[in-house]
């Protein structure tokens, strides 16, 4: 039998273990814990630049009467309610198609669907902005097909500019979610499908009764992460519908409003921190609802 470690031996490794962990804890404290605490302190203050004063819940009261904040919140919720379900449904359909046993060029198609996720954000934003401009490819194609009599102002119209952003986000992130669904489908025991097929169960019933229940953990994961990403939406509206340095109110989101408050205008970091905590609360509330709903279904 191996000799039992002595007390001094265990103490030596305990100390070294804590020294090793302390580095990670220090980095977490500096780059995560401190910013969280400091932003909470900032949300209780207001002012211009570095000249601030304590206002307590004044910033929270201001939110209710701030038309720009309400517009940004409305736009963010529209993107969340419309874009996330469409993207997840498309990802599930694509994963189901790529999981077909006799599909040819599976690897090529999988790469093509996933490729937008690793495409340069600036590059694809420039492409979308050019395609949907007043004299862009989309308007020319629709006019050639006889579907429109005059060009659509995609990037300036309150309705169509949101459609462009939803298309851009869906195009970029559908493949990302599709990979999770496809991996989960390929891990389902094939004997279950074989038994159902022998019993004469249709393909639709096999999908609803076997595939979907086995995908519940992945569906929950993709729903939560997509919700968080959409609530923090910034890149696409910033790069596609922004003209010069002028942000479009039609696609203004909460993250863009935080950027405006912090860097674009005279800085008001306290009010910007308050708006950021609105995103935190929305993420926490929606994630809790989704986890609770998943637990109830289970």
PDB file of C-alpha atoms in Angstrom:
ATOM      1  CA  UNK A   1       0.000   0.000   0.000  1.00  0.00           C
ATOM      2  CA  UNK A   2       1.170   3.527  -0.760  1.00  0.00           C
ATOM      3  CA  UNK A   3       2.047   5.584   2.318  1.00  0.00           C
ATOM      4  CA  UNK A   4      -0.586   8.083   3.397  1.00  0.00           C
ATOM      5  CA  UNK A   5       0.334  11.729   2.786  1.00  0.00           C
ATOM      6  CA  UNK A   6       1.564  13.523   5.860  1.00  0.00           C
ATOM      7  CA  UNK A   7      -0.046  16.650   7.261  1.00  0.00           C
ATOM      8  CA  UNK A   8       2.776  18.875   6.009  1.00  0.00           C
ATOM      9  CA  UNK A   9       2.512  17.247   2.561  1.00  0.00           C
ATOM     10  CA  UNK A  10      -1.224  18.011   2.339  1.00  0.00           C
ATOM     11  CA  UNK A  11      -0.679  21.551   3.653  1.00  0.00           C
ATOM     12  CA  UNK A  12       1.955  22.150   0.962  1.00  0.00           C
ATOM     13  CA  UNK A  13      -0.431  21.193  -1.829  1.00  0.00           C
ATOM     14  CA  UNK A  14      -3.349  23.071  -0.254  1.00  0.00           C
ATOM     15  CA  UNK A  15      -1.278  26.265  -0.214  1.00  0.00           C
ATOM     16  CA  UNK A  16      -0.113  25.782  -3.785  1.00  0.00           C
ATOM     17  CA  UNK A  17      -3.657  25.022  -4.879  1.00  0.00           C
ATOM     18  CA  UNK A  18      -4.948  28.238  -3.374  1.00  0.00           C
ATOM     19  CA  UNK A  19      -2.073  30.187  -4.943  1.00  0.00           C
ATOM     20  CA  UNK A  20      -3.000  28.744  -8.328  1.00  0.00           C
ATOM     21  CA  UNK A  21      -6.700  29.541  -7.896  1.00  0.00           C
ATOM     22  CA  UNK A  22      -5.966  33.017  -6.513  1.00  0.00           C
ATOM     23  CA  UNK A  23      -4.702  34.154  -9.922  1.00  0.00           C
ATOM     24  CA  UNK A  24      -8.017  33.302 -11.577  1.00  0.00           C
ATOM     25  CA  UNK A  25      -9.991  34.772  -8.667  1.00  0.00           C
ATOM     26  CA  UNK A  26      -7.955  37.967  -8.901  1.00  0.00           C
ATOM     27  CA  UNK A  27      -8.646  38.332 -12.627  1.00  0.00           C
ATOM     28  CA  UNK A  28     -12.356  37.645 -12.080  1.00  0.00           C
ATOM     29  CA  UNK A  29     -12.444  40.223  -9.302  1.00  0.00           C
ATOM     30  CA  UNK A  30     -10.674  42.904 -11.342  1.00  0.00           C
ATOM     31  CA  UNK A  31     -12.431  42.394 -14.672  1.00  0.00           C
ATOM     32  CA  UNK A  32     -15.883  41.157 -13.561  1.00  0.00           C
ATOM     33  CA  UNK A  33     -16.758  41.756  -9.922  1.00  0.00           C
ATOM     34  CA  UNK A  34     -15.357  45.285  -9.682  1.00  0.00           C
ATOM     35  CA  UNK A  35     -17.038  46.542 -12.900  1.00  0.00           C
ATOM     36  CA  UNK A  36     -20.371  45.117 -11.732  1.00  0.00           C
ATOM     37  CA  UNK A  37     -20.144  46.781  -8.333  1.00  0.00           C
ATOM     38  CA  UNK A  38     -18.823  50.037  -9.799  1.00  0.00           C
ATOM     39  CA  UNK A  39     -21.560  50.201 -12.440  1.00  0.00           C
ATOM     40  CA  UNK A  40     -24.138  49.708  -9.686  1.00  0.00           C
ATOM     41  CA  UNK A  41     -22.578  52.643  -7.829  1.00  0.00           C
ATOM     42  CA  UNK A  42     -22.592  54.697 -11.034  1.00  0.00           C
ATOM     43  CA  UNK A  43     -26.298  53.987 -11.620  1.00  0.00           C
ATOM     44  CA  UNK A  44     -27.044  55.883  -8.400  1.00  0.00           C
ATOM     45  CA  UNK A  45     -25.247  58.997  -9.675  1.00  0.00           C
ATOM     46  CA  UNK A  46     -25.736  61.428 -12.547  1.00  0.00           C
ATOM     47  CA  UNK A  47     -23.787  64.235 -14.100  1.00  0.00           C
ATOM     48  CA  UNK A  48     -21.671  65.358 -17.024  1.00  0.00           C
ATOM     49  CA  UNK A  49     -18.408  63.508 -17.550  1.00  0.00           C
ATOM     50  CA  UNK A  50     -16.549  63.044 -14.281  1.00  0.00           C
ATOM     51  CA  UNK A  51     -18.631  65.624 -12.391  1.00  0.00           C
ATOM     52  CA  UNK A  52     -21.345  63.516 -10.783  1.00  0.00           C
ATOM     53  CA  UNK A  53     -23.780  63.777  -7.911  1.00  0.00           C
ATOM     54  CA  UNK A  54     -25.796  61.238  -5.974  1.00  0.00           C
ATOM     55  CA  UNK A  55     -29.379  60.953  -7.264  1.00  0.00           C
ATOM     56  CA  UNK A  56     -30.485  57.646  -5.737  1.00  0.00           C
ATOM     57  CA  UNK A  57     -33.350  56.251  -7.802  1.00  0.00           C
ATOM     58  CA  UNK A  58     -33.513  59.413  -9.921  1.00  0.00           C
ATOM     59  CA  UNK A  59     -32.098  57.652 -12.956  1.00  0.00           C
ATOM     60  CA  UNK A  60     -34.713  54.907 -12.648  1.00  0.00           C
ATOM     61  CA  UNK A  61     -37.501  57.498 -12.476  1.00  0.00           C
ATOM     62  CA  UNK A  62     -36.035  59.231 -15.517  1.00  0.00           C
ATOM     63  CA  UNK A  63     -36.362  56.053 -17.598  1.00  0.00           C
ATOM     64  CA  UNK A  64     -40.150  56.202 -17.571  1.00  0.00           C
ATOM     65  CA  UNK A  65     -40.191  59.702 -19.111  1.00  0.00           C
ATOM     66  CA  UNK A  66     -37.299  59.284 -21.538  1.00  0.00           C
ATOM     67  CA  UNK A  67     -38.746  58.926 -25.078  1.00  0.00           C
ATOM     68  CA  UNK A  68     -35.405  57.811 -26.563  1.00  0.00           C
ATOM     69  CA  UNK A  69     -35.052  55.021 -23.999  1.00  0.00           C
ATOM     70  CA  UNK A  70     -38.643  53.892 -24.601  1.00  0.00           C
ATOM     71  CA  UNK A  71     -38.016  53.862 -28.360  1.00  0.00           C
ATOM     72  CA  UNK A  72     -34.834  51.813 -27.908  1.00  0.00           C
ATOM     73  CA  UNK A  73     -36.649  49.398 -25.589  1.00  0.00           C
ATOM     74  CA  UNK A  74     -39.496  49.024 -28.091  1.00  0.00           C
ATOM     75  CA  UNK A  75     -37.093  48.312 -30.976  1.00  0.00           C
ATOM     76  CA  UNK A  76     -35.129  45.783 -28.912  1.00  0.00           C
ATOM     77  CA  UNK A  77     -38.306  43.935 -27.924  1.00  0.00           C
ATOM     78  CA  UNK A  78     -39.476  43.868 -31.556  1.00  0.00           C
ATOM     79  CA  UNK A  79     -36.203  42.276 -32.651  1.00  0.00           C
ATOM     80  CA  UNK A  80     -36.419  39.807 -29.767  1.00  0.00           C
ATOM     81  CA  UNK A  81     -40.003  38.688 -30.358  1.00  0.00           C
ATOM     82  CA  UNK A  82     -39.734  38.376 -34.146  1.00  0.00           C
ATOM     83  CA  UNK A  83     -36.128  37.466 -34.919  1.00  0.00           C
ATOM     84  CA  UNK A  84     -35.361  34.825 -32.269  1.00  0.00           C
ATOM     85  CA  UNK A  85     -38.274  32.447 -33.099  1.00  0.00           C
ATOM     86  CA  UNK A  86     -37.633  32.759 -36.847  1.00  0.00           C
ATOM     87  CA  UNK A  87     -33.914  32.079 -36.437  1.00  0.00           C
ATOM     88  CA  UNK A  88     -34.367  29.073 -34.140  1.00  0.00           C
ATOM     89  CA  UNK A  89     -37.069  27.569 -36.367  1.00  0.00           C
ATOM     90  CA  UNK A  90     -34.870  27.925 -39.457  1.00  0.00           C
ATOM     91  CA  UNK A  91     -31.927  26.416 -37.571  1.00  0.00           C
ATOM     92  CA  UNK A  92     -34.066  23.416 -36.570  1.00  0.00           C
ATOM     93  CA  UNK A  93     -35.304  22.903 -40.143  1.00  0.00           C
ATOM     94  CA  UNK A  94     -31.781  23.136 -41.572  1.00  0.00           C
ATOM     95  CA  UNK A  95     -30.434  20.713 -38.967  1.00  0.00           C
ATOM     96  CA  UNK A  96     -33.216  18.255 -39.796  1.00  0.00           C
ATOM     97  CA  UNK A  97     -32.398  18.458 -43.506  1.00  0.00           C
ATOM     98  CA  UNK A  98     -28.661  17.995 -42.896  1.00  0.00           C
ATOM     99  CA  UNK A  99     -29.417  14.993 -40.662  1.00  0.00           C
ATOM    100  CA  UNK A 100     -31.123  13.114 -43.495  1.00  0.00           C
ATOM    101  CA  UNK A 101     -29.258   9.794 -43.981  1.00  0.00           C
ATOM    102  CA  UNK A 102     -29.010   9.882 -47.794  1.00  0.00           C
ATOM    103  CA  UNK A 103     -28.151  13.570 -48.175  1.00  0.00           C
ATOM    104  CA  UNK A 104     -25.310  14.232 -50.610  1.00  0.00           C
ATOM    105  CA  UNK A 105     -22.653  16.937 -50.086  1.00  0.00           C
ATOM    106  CA  UNK A 106     -23.516  17.054 -46.389  1.00  0.00           C
ATOM    107  CA  UNK A 107     -20.165  18.534 -45.362  1.00  0.00           C
ATOM    108  CA  UNK A 108     -20.283  21.223 -48.048  1.00  0.00           C
ATOM    109  CA  UNK A 109     -23.828  22.254 -47.143  1.00  0.00           C
ATOM    110  CA  UNK A 110     -23.007  22.300 -43.418  1.00  0.00           C
ATOM    111  CA  UNK A 111     -20.017  24.537 -44.073  1.00  0.00           C
ATOM    112  CA  UNK A 112     -22.062  26.853 -46.296  1.00  0.00           C
ATOM    113  CA  UNK A 113     -24.743  27.311 -43.626  1.00  0.00           C
ATOM    114  CA  UNK A 114     -22.199  27.859 -40.847  1.00  0.00           C
ATOM    115  CA  UNK A 115     -19.917  30.166 -42.859  1.00  0.00           C
ATOM    116  CA  UNK A 116     -21.788  33.429 -42.070  1.00  0.00           C
ATOM    117  CA  UNK A 117     -20.952  32.967 -38.361  1.00  0.00           C
ATOM    118  CA  UNK A 118     -17.243  33.367 -39.045  1.00  0.00           C
ATOM    119  CA  UNK A 119     -17.609  36.075 -41.681  1.00  0.00           C
ATOM    120  CA  UNK A 120     -16.140  39.464 -40.848  1.00  0.00           C
ATOM    121  CA  UNK A 121     -18.835  41.625 -39.250  1.00  0.00           C
ATOM    122  CA  UNK A 122     -17.741  44.751 -41.119  1.00  0.00           C
ATOM    123  CA  UNK A 123     -17.551  42.909 -44.443  1.00  0.00           C
ATOM    124  CA  UNK A 124     -21.010  41.402 -44.290  1.00  0.00           C
ATOM    125  CA  UNK A 125     -22.494  44.657 -42.945  1.00  0.00           C
ATOM    126  CA  UNK A 126     -21.077  46.537 -45.935  1.00  0.00           C
ATOM    127  CA  UNK A 127     -22.543  43.907 -48.261  1.00  0.00           C
ATOM    128  CA  UNK A 128     -25.988  44.137 -46.650  1.00  0.00           C
ATOM    129  CA  UNK A 129     -25.876  47.939 -46.660  1.00  0.00           C
ATOM    130  CA  UNK A 130     -25.003  47.935 -50.354  1.00  0.00           C
ATOM    131  CA  UNK A 131     -27.622  45.315 -51.263  1.00  0.00           C
ATOM    132  CA  UNK A 132     -30.454  47.109 -49.483  1.00  0.00           C
ATOM    133  CA  UNK A 133     -29.526  50.669 -50.457  1.00  0.00           C
ATOM    134  CA  UNK A 134     -31.996  52.720 -52.489  1.00  0.00           C
ATOM    135  CA  UNK A 135     -30.300  51.764 -55.776  1.00  0.00           C
ATOM    136  CA  UNK A 136     -28.995  48.424 -54.530  1.00  0.00           C
ATOM    137  CA  UNK A 137     -29.267  44.892 -55.826  1.00  0.00           C
ATOM    138  CA  UNK A 138     -32.462  44.014 -53.935  1.00  0.00           C
ATOM    139  CA  UNK A 139     -34.480  46.900 -55.378  1.00  0.00           C
ATOM    140  CA  UNK A 140     -33.144  46.197 -58.878  1.00  0.00           C
ATOM    141  CA  UNK A 141     -34.092  42.515 -58.571  1.00  0.00           C
ATOM    142  CA  UNK A 142     -37.595  43.276 -57.269  1.00  0.00           C
ATOM    143  CA  UNK A 143     -38.158  45.845 -60.015  1.00  0.00           C
ATOM    144  CA  UNK A 144     -36.936  43.400 -62.692  1.00  0.00           C
ATOM    145  CA  UNK A 145     -39.408  40.808 -61.377  1.00  0.00           C
ATOM    146  CA  UNK A 146     -42.192  43.399 -61.512  1.00  0.00           C
ATOM    147  CA  UNK A 147     -42.880  43.209 -57.765  1.00  0.00           C
ATOM    148  CA  UNK A 148     -42.336  46.918 -57.051  1.00  0.00           C
ATOM    149  CA  UNK A 149     -43.019  50.062 -59.078  1.00  0.00           C
ATOM    150  CA  UNK A 150     -40.474  52.240 -57.274  1.00  0.00           C
ATOM    151  CA  UNK A 151     -37.475  51.494 -55.030  1.00  0.00           C
ATOM    152  CA  UNK A 152     -38.107  50.696 -51.369  1.00  0.00           C
ATOM    153  CA  UNK A 153     -36.173  52.833 -48.848  1.00  0.00           C
ATOM    154  CA  UNK A 154     -34.986  49.780 -46.924  1.00  0.00           C
ATOM    155  CA  UNK A 155     -32.529  51.561 -44.654  1.00  0.00           C
ATOM    156  CA  UNK A 156     -34.619  54.668 -43.902  1.00  0.00           C
ATOM    157  CA  UNK A 157     -38.175  53.422 -43.551  1.00  0.00           C
ATOM    158  CA  UNK A 158     -39.278  52.654 -39.947  1.00  0.00           C
ATOM    159  CA  UNK A 159     -40.696  49.259 -40.956  1.00  0.00           C
ATOM    160  CA  UNK A 160     -38.313  48.072 -43.663  1.00  0.00           C
ATOM    161  CA  UNK A 161     -35.164  49.038 -41.758  1.00  0.00           C
ATOM    162  CA  UNK A 162     -36.191  46.611 -38.988  1.00  0.00           C
ATOM    163  CA  UNK A 163     -36.816  43.935 -41.620  1.00  0.00           C
ATOM    164  CA  UNK A 164     -33.273  44.397 -42.944  1.00  0.00           C
ATOM    165  CA  UNK A 165     -31.781  44.039 -39.455  1.00  0.00           C
ATOM    166  CA  UNK A 166     -33.849  40.901 -38.770  1.00  0.00           C
ATOM    167  CA  UNK A 167     -32.709  39.380 -42.087  1.00  0.00           C
ATOM    168  CA  UNK A 168     -29.073  40.233 -41.336  1.00  0.00           C
ATOM    169  CA  UNK A 169     -29.105  38.740 -37.823  1.00  0.00           C
ATOM    170  CA  UNK A 170     -30.955  35.637 -38.987  1.00  0.00           C
ATOM    171  CA  UNK A 171     -28.528  35.116 -41.866  1.00  0.00           C
ATOM    172  CA  UNK A 172     -25.516  35.448 -39.573  1.00  0.00           C
ATOM    173  CA  UNK A 173     -26.557  33.347 -36.558  1.00  0.00           C
ATOM    174  CA  UNK A 174     -28.875  30.632 -37.919  1.00  0.00           C
ATOM    175  CA  UNK A 175     -25.923  28.404 -38.799  1.00  0.00           C
ATOM    176  CA  UNK A 176     -24.487  28.784 -35.305  1.00  0.00           C
ATOM    177  CA  UNK A 177     -27.662  27.416 -33.703  1.00  0.00           C
ATOM    178  CA  UNK A 178     -28.028  24.821 -36.428  1.00  0.00           C
ATOM    179  CA  UNK A 179     -24.727  23.200 -35.394  1.00  0.00           C
ATOM    180  CA  UNK A 180     -26.054  22.585 -31.872  1.00  0.00           C
ATOM    181  CA  UNK A 181     -29.285  21.054 -33.168  1.00  0.00           C
ATOM    182  CA  UNK A 182     -27.438  18.875 -35.664  1.00  0.00           C
ATOM    183  CA  UNK A 183     -24.994  17.585 -33.039  1.00  0.00           C
ATOM    184  CA  UNK A 184     -27.866  16.756 -30.682  1.00  0.00           C
ATOM    185  CA  UNK A 185     -29.813  14.958 -33.430  1.00  0.00           C
ATOM    186  CA  UNK A 186     -26.815  12.828 -34.322  1.00  0.00           C
ATOM    187  CA  UNK A 187     -26.492  11.738 -30.686  1.00  0.00           C
ATOM    188  CA  UNK A 188     -30.038  10.370 -30.498  1.00  0.00           C
ATOM    189  CA  UNK A 189     -30.083   6.563 -30.412  1.00  0.00           C
ATOM    190  CA  UNK A 190     -30.903   5.369 -33.937  1.00  0.00           C
ATOM    191  CA  UNK A 191     -32.597   2.230 -32.578  1.00  0.00           C
ATOM    192  CA  UNK A 192     -35.440   4.406 -31.271  1.00  0.00           C
ATOM    193  CA  UNK A 193     -36.155   5.657 -34.789  1.00  0.00           C
ATOM    194  CA  UNK A 194     -35.863   2.136 -36.170  1.00  0.00           C
ATOM    195  CA  UNK A 195     -38.375   0.780 -33.658  1.00  0.00           C
ATOM    196  CA  UNK A 196     -40.791   3.606 -34.450  1.00  0.00           C
ATOM    197  CA  UNK A 197     -40.377   3.006 -38.173  1.00  0.00           C
ATOM    198  CA  UNK A 198     -41.129  -0.703 -37.742  1.00  0.00           C
ATOM    199  CA  UNK A 199     -44.286   0.200 -35.795  1.00  0.00           C
ATOM    200  CA  UNK A 200     -45.435   2.258 -38.796  1.00  0.00           C
ATOM    201  CA  UNK A 201     -45.094   5.700 -37.190  1.00  0.00           C
ATOM    202  CA  UNK A 202     -44.896   8.484 -39.765  1.00  0.00           C
ATOM    203  CA  UNK A 203     -41.832  10.705 -40.193  1.00  0.00           C
ATOM    204  CA  UNK A 204     -43.732  13.687 -38.792  1.00  0.00           C
ATOM    205  CA  UNK A 205     -44.733  11.797 -35.641  1.00  0.00           C
ATOM    206  CA  UNK A 206     -41.159  10.517 -35.207  1.00  0.00           C
ATOM    207  CA  UNK A 207     -39.901  14.081 -35.394  1.00  0.00           C
ATOM    208  CA  UNK A 208     -42.482  15.416 -32.914  1.00  0.00           C
ATOM    209  CA  UNK A 209     -42.414  12.495 -30.480  1.00  0.00           C
ATOM    210  CA  UNK A 210     -38.740  11.486 -30.594  1.00  0.00           C
ATOM    211  CA  UNK A 211     -36.561  14.272 -31.988  1.00  0.00           C
ATOM    212  CA  UNK A 212     -38.111  17.287 -30.274  1.00  0.00           C
ATOM    213  CA  UNK A 213     -38.181  15.752 -26.740  1.00  0.00           C
ATOM    214  CA  UNK A 214     -34.518  14.773 -27.075  1.00  0.00           C
ATOM    215  CA  UNK A 215     -33.639  18.292 -28.226  1.00  0.00           C
ATOM    216  CA  UNK A 216     -35.220  20.072 -25.247  1.00  0.00           C
ATOM    217  CA  UNK A 217     -31.918  20.849 -23.443  1.00  0.00           C
ATOM    218  CA  UNK A 218     -30.413  22.210 -26.668  1.00  0.00           C
ATOM    219  CA  UNK A 219     -33.552  24.193 -27.490  1.00  0.00           C
ATOM    220  CA  UNK A 220     -33.393  25.756 -24.026  1.00  0.00           C
ATOM    221  CA  UNK A 221     -29.711  26.591 -24.467  1.00  0.00           C
ATOM    222  CA  UNK A 222     -30.134  28.187 -27.908  1.00  0.00           C
ATOM    223  CA  UNK A 223     -33.225  30.103 -26.782  1.00  0.00           C
ATOM    224  CA  UNK A 224     -31.450  31.583 -23.762  1.00  0.00           C
ATOM    225  CA  UNK A 225     -28.262  32.474 -25.643  1.00  0.00           C
ATOM    226  CA  UNK A 226     -30.196  33.935 -28.590  1.00  0.00           C
ATOM    227  CA  UNK A 227     -32.319  35.982 -26.207  1.00  0.00           C
ATOM    228  CA  UNK A 228     -29.218  37.355 -24.489  1.00  0.00           C
ATOM    229  CA  UNK A 229     -27.577  38.155 -27.821  1.00  0.00           C
ATOM    230  CA  UNK A 230     -30.627  39.959 -29.194  1.00  0.00           C
ATOM    231  CA  UNK A 231     -31.094  42.036 -26.035  1.00  0.00           C
ATOM    232  CA  UNK A 232     -27.466  43.143 -26.438  1.00  0.00           C
ATOM    233  CA  UNK A 233     -27.892  43.843 -30.172  1.00  0.00           C
ATOM    234  CA  UNK A 234     -25.505  46.534 -31.367  1.00  0.00           C
ATOM    235  CA  UNK A 235     -23.326  45.558 -34.335  1.00  0.00           C
ATOM    236  CA  UNK A 236     -25.904  45.158 -37.116  1.00  0.00           C
ATOM    237  CA  UNK A 237     -27.891  48.379 -36.487  1.00  0.00           C
ATOM    238  CA  UNK A 238     -24.633  50.254 -35.941  1.00  0.00           C
ATOM    239  CA  UNK A 239     -23.027  49.135 -39.197  1.00  0.00           C
ATOM    240  CA  UNK A 240     -26.005  48.742 -41.532  1.00  0.00           C
ATOM    241  CA  UNK A 241     -28.536  51.505 -40.814  1.00  0.00           C
ATOM    242  CA  UNK A 242     -26.191  54.172 -39.404  1.00  0.00           C
ATOM    243  CA  UNK A 243     -25.484  56.995 -41.864  1.00  0.00           C
ATOM    244  CA  UNK A 244     -22.130  58.562 -41.059  1.00  0.00           C
ATOM    245  CA  UNK A 245     -22.263  59.382 -37.350  1.00  0.00           C
ATOM    246  CA  UNK A 246     -26.070  59.672 -37.248  1.00  0.00           C
ATOM    247  CA  UNK A 247     -27.858  56.712 -35.649  1.00  0.00           C
ATOM    248  CA  UNK A 248     -31.267  55.795 -37.008  1.00  0.00           C
ATOM    249  CA  UNK A 249     -34.024  55.912 -34.392  1.00  0.00           C
ATOM    250  CA  UNK A 250     -35.840  53.261 -36.416  1.00  0.00           C
ATOM    251  CA  UNK A 251     -33.308  50.618 -35.347  1.00  0.00           C
ATOM    252  CA  UNK A 252     -31.954  52.167 -32.147  1.00  0.00           C
ATOM    253  CA  UNK A 253     -31.428  49.471 -29.503  1.00  0.00           C
ATOM    254  CA  UNK A 254     -30.657  49.606 -25.796  1.00  0.00           C
ATOM    255  CA  UNK A 255     -26.966  48.847 -26.386  1.00  0.00           C
ATOM    256  CA  UNK A 256     -26.725  51.631 -28.961  1.00  0.00           C
ATOM    257  CA  UNK A 257     -28.384  54.034 -26.546  1.00  0.00           C
ATOM    258  CA  UNK A 258     -25.852  53.075 -23.858  1.00  0.00           C
ATOM    259  CA  UNK A 259     -23.087  53.799 -26.375  1.00  0.00           C
ATOM    260  CA  UNK A 260     -24.612  57.203 -27.139  1.00  0.00           C
ATOM    261  CA  UNK A 261     -24.856  58.106 -23.463  1.00  0.00           C
ATOM    262  CA  UNK A 262     -21.310  56.973 -22.723  1.00  0.00           C
ATOM    263  CA  UNK A 263     -19.260  58.056 -25.735  1.00  0.00           C
ATOM    264  CA  UNK A 264     -21.204  59.885 -28.444  1.00  0.00           C
ATOM    265  CA  UNK A 265     -22.691  62.819 -26.568  1.00  0.00           C
ATOM    266  CA  UNK A 266     -21.593  64.511 -23.336  1.00  0.00           C
ATOM    267  CA  UNK A 267     -20.920  61.431 -21.183  1.00  0.00           C
ATOM    268  CA  UNK A 268     -23.523  60.548 -18.581  1.00  0.00           C
ATOM    269  CA  UNK A 269     -22.110  57.277 -17.290  1.00  0.00           C
ATOM    270  CA  UNK A 270     -24.581  57.046 -14.409  1.00  0.00           C
ATOM    271  CA  UNK A 271     -27.648  57.068 -16.639  1.00  0.00           C
ATOM    272  CA  UNK A 272     -25.903  54.729 -19.106  1.00  0.00           C
ATOM    273  CA  UNK A 273     -25.238  52.281 -16.258  1.00  0.00           C
ATOM    274  CA  UNK A 274     -28.915  52.437 -15.309  1.00  0.00           C
ATOM    275  CA  UNK A 275     -29.953  51.556 -18.874  1.00  0.00           C
ATOM    276  CA  UNK A 276     -27.445  48.678 -18.857  1.00  0.00           C
ATOM    277  CA  UNK A 277     -29.112  47.251 -15.749  1.00  0.00           C
ATOM    278  CA  UNK A 278     -32.397  47.244 -17.657  1.00  0.00           C
ATOM    279  CA  UNK A 279     -30.760  44.776 -20.057  1.00  0.00           C
ATOM    280  CA  UNK A 280     -29.462  42.738 -17.102  1.00  0.00           C
ATOM    281  CA  UNK A 281     -32.923  42.543 -15.556  1.00  0.00           C
ATOM    282  CA  UNK A 282     -34.556  41.620 -18.874  1.00  0.00           C
ATOM    283  CA  UNK A 283     -32.007  38.858 -19.456  1.00  0.00           C
ATOM    284  CA  UNK A 284     -32.438  37.502 -15.920  1.00  0.00           C
ATOM    285  CA  UNK A 285     -36.244  37.602 -16.084  1.00  0.00           C
ATOM    286  CA  UNK A 286     -36.528  35.975 -19.519  1.00  0.00           C
ATOM    287  CA  UNK A 287     -33.927  33.323 -18.684  1.00  0.00           C
ATOM    288  CA  UNK A 288     -35.768  32.480 -15.454  1.00  0.00           C
ATOM    289  CA  UNK A 289     -39.070  32.174 -17.344  1.00  0.00           C
ATOM    290  CA  UNK A 290     -37.496  29.916 -19.975  1.00  0.00           C
ATOM    291  CA  UNK A 291     -35.857  27.662 -17.367  1.00  0.00           C
ATOM    292  CA  UNK A 292     -39.112  27.458 -15.410  1.00  0.00           C
ATOM    293  CA  UNK A 293     -41.112  26.614 -18.537  1.00  0.00           C
ATOM    294  CA  UNK A 294     -38.597  23.909 -19.486  1.00  0.00           C
ATOM    295  CA  UNK A 295     -38.754  22.399 -16.008  1.00  0.00           C
ATOM    296  CA  UNK A 296     -42.561  22.360 -16.064  1.00  0.00           C
ATOM    297  CA  UNK A 297     -42.568  20.562 -19.449  1.00  0.00           C
ATOM    298  CA  UNK A 298     -40.108  18.001 -18.146  1.00  0.00           C
TER     299      UNK A 298
END
